[in-house]
Tab-separated table of C-alpha atoms in Angstrom:
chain	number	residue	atom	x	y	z
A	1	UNK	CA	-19.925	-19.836	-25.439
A	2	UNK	CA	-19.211	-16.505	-23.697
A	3	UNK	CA	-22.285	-14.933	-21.748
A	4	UNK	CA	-22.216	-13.226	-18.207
A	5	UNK	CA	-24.799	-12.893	-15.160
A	6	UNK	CA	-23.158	-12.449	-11.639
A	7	UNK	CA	-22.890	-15.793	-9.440
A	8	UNK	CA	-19.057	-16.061	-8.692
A	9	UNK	CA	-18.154	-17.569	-5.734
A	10	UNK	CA	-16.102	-21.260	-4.793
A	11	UNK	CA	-16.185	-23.486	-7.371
A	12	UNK	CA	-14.687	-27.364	-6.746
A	13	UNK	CA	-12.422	-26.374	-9.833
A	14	UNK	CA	-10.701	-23.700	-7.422
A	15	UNK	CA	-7.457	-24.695	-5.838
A	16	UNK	CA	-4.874	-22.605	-3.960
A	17	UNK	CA	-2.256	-24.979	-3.863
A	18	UNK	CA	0.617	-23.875	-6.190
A	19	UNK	CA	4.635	-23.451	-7.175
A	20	UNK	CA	6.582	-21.819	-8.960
A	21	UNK	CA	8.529	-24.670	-11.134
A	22	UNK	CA	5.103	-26.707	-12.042
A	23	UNK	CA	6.334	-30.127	-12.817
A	24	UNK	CA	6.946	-31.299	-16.037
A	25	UNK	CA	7.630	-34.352	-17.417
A	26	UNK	CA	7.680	-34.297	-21.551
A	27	UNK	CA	4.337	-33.280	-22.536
A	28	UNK	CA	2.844	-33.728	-18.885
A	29	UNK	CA	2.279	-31.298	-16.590
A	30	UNK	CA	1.329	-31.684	-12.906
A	31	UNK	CA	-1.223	-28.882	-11.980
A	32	UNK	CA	-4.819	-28.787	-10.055
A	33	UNK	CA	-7.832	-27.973	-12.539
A	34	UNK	CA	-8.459	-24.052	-11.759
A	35	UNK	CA	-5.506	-22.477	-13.774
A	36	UNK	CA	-6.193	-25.140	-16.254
A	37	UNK	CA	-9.341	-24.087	-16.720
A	38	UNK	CA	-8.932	-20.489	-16.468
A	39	UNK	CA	-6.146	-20.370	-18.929
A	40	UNK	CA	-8.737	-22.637	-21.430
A	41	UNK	CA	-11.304	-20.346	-21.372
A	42	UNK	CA	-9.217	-17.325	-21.731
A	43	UNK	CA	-7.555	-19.111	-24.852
A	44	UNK	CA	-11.398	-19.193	-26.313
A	45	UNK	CA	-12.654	-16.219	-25.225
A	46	UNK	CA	-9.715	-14.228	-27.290
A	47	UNK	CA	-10.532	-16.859	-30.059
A	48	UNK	CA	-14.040	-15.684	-30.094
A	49	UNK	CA	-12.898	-11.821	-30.152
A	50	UNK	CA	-11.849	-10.078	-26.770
A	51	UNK	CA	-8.570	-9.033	-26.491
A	52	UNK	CA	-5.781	-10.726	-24.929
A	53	UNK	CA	-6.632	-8.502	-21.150
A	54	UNK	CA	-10.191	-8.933	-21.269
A	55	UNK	CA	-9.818	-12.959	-22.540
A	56	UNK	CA	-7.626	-13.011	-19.061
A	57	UNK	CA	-10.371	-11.440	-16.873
A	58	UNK	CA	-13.380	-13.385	-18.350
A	59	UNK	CA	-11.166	-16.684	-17.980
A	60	UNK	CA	-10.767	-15.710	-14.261
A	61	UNK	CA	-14.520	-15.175	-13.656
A	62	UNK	CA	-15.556	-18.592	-15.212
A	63	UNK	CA	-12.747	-20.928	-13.541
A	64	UNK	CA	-14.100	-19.169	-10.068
A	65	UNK	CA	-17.875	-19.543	-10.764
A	66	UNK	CA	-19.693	-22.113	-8.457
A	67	UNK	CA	-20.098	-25.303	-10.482
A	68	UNK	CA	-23.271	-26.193	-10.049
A	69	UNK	CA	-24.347	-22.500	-10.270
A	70	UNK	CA	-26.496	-22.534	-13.178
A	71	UNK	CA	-27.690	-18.348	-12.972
A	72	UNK	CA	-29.988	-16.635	-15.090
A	73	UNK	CA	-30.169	-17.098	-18.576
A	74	UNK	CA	-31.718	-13.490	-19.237
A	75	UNK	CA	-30.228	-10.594	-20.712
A	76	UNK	CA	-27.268	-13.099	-21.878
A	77	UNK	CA	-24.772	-11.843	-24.703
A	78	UNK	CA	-23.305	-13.857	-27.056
A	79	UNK	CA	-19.996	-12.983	-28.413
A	80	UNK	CA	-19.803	-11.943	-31.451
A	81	UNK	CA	-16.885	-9.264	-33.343
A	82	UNK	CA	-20.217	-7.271	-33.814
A	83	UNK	CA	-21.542	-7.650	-30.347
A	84	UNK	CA	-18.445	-7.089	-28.680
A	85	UNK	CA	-17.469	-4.521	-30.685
A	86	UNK	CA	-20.891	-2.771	-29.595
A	87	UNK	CA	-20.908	-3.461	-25.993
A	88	UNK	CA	-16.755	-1.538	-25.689
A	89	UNK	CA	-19.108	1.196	-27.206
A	90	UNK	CA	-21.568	1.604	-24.482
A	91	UNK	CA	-21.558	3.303	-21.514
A	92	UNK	CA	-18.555	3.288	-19.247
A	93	UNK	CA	-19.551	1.139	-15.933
A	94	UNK	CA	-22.507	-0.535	-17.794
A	95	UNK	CA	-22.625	-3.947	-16.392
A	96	UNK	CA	-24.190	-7.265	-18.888
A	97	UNK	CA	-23.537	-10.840	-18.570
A	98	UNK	CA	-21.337	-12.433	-21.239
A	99	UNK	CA	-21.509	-16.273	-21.654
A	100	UNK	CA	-17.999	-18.115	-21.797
A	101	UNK	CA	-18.082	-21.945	-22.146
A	102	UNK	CA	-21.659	-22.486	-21.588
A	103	UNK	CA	-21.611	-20.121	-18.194
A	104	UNK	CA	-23.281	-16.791	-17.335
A	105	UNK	CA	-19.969	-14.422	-16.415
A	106	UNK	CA	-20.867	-11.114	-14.933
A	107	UNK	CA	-19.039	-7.975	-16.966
A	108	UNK	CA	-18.090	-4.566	-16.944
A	109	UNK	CA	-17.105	-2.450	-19.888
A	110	UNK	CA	-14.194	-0.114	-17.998
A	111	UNK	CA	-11.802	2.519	-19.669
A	112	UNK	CA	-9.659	-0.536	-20.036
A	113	UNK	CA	-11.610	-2.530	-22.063
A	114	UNK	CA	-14.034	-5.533	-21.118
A	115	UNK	CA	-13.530	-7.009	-17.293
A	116	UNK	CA	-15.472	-9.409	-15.394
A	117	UNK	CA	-16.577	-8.759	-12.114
A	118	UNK	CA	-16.813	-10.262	-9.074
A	119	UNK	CA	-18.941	-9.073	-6.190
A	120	UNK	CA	-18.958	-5.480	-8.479
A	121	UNK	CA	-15.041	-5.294	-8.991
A	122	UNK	CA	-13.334	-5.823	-12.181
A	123	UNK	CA	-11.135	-8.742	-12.369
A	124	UNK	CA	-7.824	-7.288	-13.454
A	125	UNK	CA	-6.010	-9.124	-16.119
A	126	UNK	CA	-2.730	-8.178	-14.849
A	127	UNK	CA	-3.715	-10.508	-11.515
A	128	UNK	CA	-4.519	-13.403	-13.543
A	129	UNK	CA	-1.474	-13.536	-15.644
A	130	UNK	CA	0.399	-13.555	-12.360
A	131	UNK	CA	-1.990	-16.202	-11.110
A	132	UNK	CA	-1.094	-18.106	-13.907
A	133	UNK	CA	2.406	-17.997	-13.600
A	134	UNK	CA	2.583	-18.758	-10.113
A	135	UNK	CA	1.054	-22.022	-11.165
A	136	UNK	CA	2.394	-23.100	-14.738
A	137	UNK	CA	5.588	-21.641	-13.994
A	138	UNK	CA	7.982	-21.906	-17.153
A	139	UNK	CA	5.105	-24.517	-18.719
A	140	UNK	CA	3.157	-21.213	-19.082
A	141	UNK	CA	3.770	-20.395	-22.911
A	142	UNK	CA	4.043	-23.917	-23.832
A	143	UNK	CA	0.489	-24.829	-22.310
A	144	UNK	CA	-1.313	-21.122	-23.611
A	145	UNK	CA	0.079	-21.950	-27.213
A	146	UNK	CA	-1.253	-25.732	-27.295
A	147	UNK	CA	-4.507	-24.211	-26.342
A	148	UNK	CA	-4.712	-21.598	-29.009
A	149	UNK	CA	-3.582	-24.148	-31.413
A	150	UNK	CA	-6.581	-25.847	-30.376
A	151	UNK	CA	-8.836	-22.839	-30.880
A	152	UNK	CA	-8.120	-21.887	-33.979
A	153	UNK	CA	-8.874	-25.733	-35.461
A	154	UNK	CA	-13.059	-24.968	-34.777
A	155	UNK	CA	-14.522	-21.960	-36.142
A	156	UNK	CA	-15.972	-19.395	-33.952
A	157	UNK	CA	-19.305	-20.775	-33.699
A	158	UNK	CA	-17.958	-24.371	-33.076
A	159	UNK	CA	-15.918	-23.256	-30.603
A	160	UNK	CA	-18.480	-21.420	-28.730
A	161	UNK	CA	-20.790	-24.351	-28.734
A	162	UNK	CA	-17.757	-27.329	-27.914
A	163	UNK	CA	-15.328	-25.222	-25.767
A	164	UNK	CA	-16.180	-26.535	-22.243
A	165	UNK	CA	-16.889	-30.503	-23.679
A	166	UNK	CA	-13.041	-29.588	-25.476
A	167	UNK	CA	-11.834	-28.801	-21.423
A	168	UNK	CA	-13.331	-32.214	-20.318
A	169	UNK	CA	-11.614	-34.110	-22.290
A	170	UNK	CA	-7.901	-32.657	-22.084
A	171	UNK	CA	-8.531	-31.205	-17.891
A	172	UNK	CA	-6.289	-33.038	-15.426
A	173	UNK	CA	-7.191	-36.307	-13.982
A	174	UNK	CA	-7.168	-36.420	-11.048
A	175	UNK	CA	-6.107	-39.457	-9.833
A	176	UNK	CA	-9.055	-41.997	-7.853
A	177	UNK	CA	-8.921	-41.417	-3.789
A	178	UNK	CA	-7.531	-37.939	-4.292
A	179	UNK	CA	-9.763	-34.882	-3.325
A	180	UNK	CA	-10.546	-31.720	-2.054
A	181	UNK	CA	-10.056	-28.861	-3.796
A	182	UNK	CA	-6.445	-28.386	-4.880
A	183	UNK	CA	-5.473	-31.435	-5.983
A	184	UNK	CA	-3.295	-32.025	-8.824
A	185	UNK	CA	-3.218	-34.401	-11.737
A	186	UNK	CA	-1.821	-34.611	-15.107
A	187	UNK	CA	-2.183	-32.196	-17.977
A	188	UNK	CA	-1.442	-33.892	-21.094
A	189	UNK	CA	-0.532	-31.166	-24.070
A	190	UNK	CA	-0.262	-34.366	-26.167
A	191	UNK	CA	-4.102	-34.745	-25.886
A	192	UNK	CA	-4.541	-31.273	-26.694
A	193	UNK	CA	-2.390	-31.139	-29.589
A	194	UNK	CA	-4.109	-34.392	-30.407
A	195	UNK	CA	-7.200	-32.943	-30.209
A	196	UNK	CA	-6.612	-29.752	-32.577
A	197	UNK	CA	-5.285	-32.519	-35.039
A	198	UNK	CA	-8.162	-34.554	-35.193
A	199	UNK	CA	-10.267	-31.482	-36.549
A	200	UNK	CA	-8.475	-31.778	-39.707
């Protein structure tokens, strides 16, 4: 579900370790859970009708969000083409909370489009697609496609309502006795293909 109200700060799903050549082995991928889930949630949020720029801002916002951070619930707007259509309408600077994946993101509508914000300033998609590279590396189109397979097997509603439970069960694992934030396990783009097949 996308929905925003501001309460961005570390999140256990954060991790700053990365490289440029992310390893891969076949379908696996060895990457901590922040892109992972930042590149997800982007995939659905363009899915359920914001544009590729604004998908990469709100997908920022959520992976960064405290986990446990459970903000308000007023004032929330759902996505729809309607809704978003009416909210890149209103008032330039005009801040509302948009909910992505069953979390409250805080949002801006700027000359640009839709961005979320953090402490106030716009997350700028251009930031997050280097983010993203500097830890996918050449996996990068490979993983975003397998994801938007995925999408487009639920409708819009579906998706809105199963999007995060979809993340749990593809996210790295990470393996037992590892921790901190940062660490890496597995992405499997088998499961996810798997996944968008079982739909079917």
């Amino acid at each position: 579900m996308l929905s925003f109200y501001f309460s961005v700060a570390g999140s256990h799903e954060q991790g700053q370790i990365g490289i440029r050549k992310t390893p891969v082995t076949g379908n696996k991928i060895l990457i901590n859970r922040a892109p992972v889930l930042t590149l997800w949630a982007a995939a659905v949020a363009e899915r359920l009708g914001f544009n590729h720029h604004e998908a990469l801002s709100l997908g920022k916002a959520l992976a960064g969000l405290n986990a446990q951070s459970k903000g308000r619930r007023l004032g929330i707007f759902k996505p729809t083409p309607k809704e978003i259509k009416k909210v890149r309408e209103g008032e330039r600077g005009e801040e509302f909370w948009v909910d992505l994946l069953g979390r409250a993101l805080p949002a801006v509508n700027t000359g640009q489009g839709v961005r979320a914000v953090v402490k106030s300033k716009p997350i700028e998609p251009e930031g997050v697609e280097r983010y993203l590279e500097s830890k996918f590396g050449d996996a990068l189109p490979k993983v975003r496609q397998a994801m938007t397979e995925l999408t487009k097997a639920f409708d819009t509603d579906e998706l809105a309502q199963r999007g995060f439970g979809l993340y749990e069960q593809f996210r790295p694992q990470i393996p037992e006795g590892v921790g901190g934030w940062g660490a890496k396990g597995e992405l499997d783009l088998g499961r996810v293909t798997k996944l968008a097949l079982q739909t079917h």
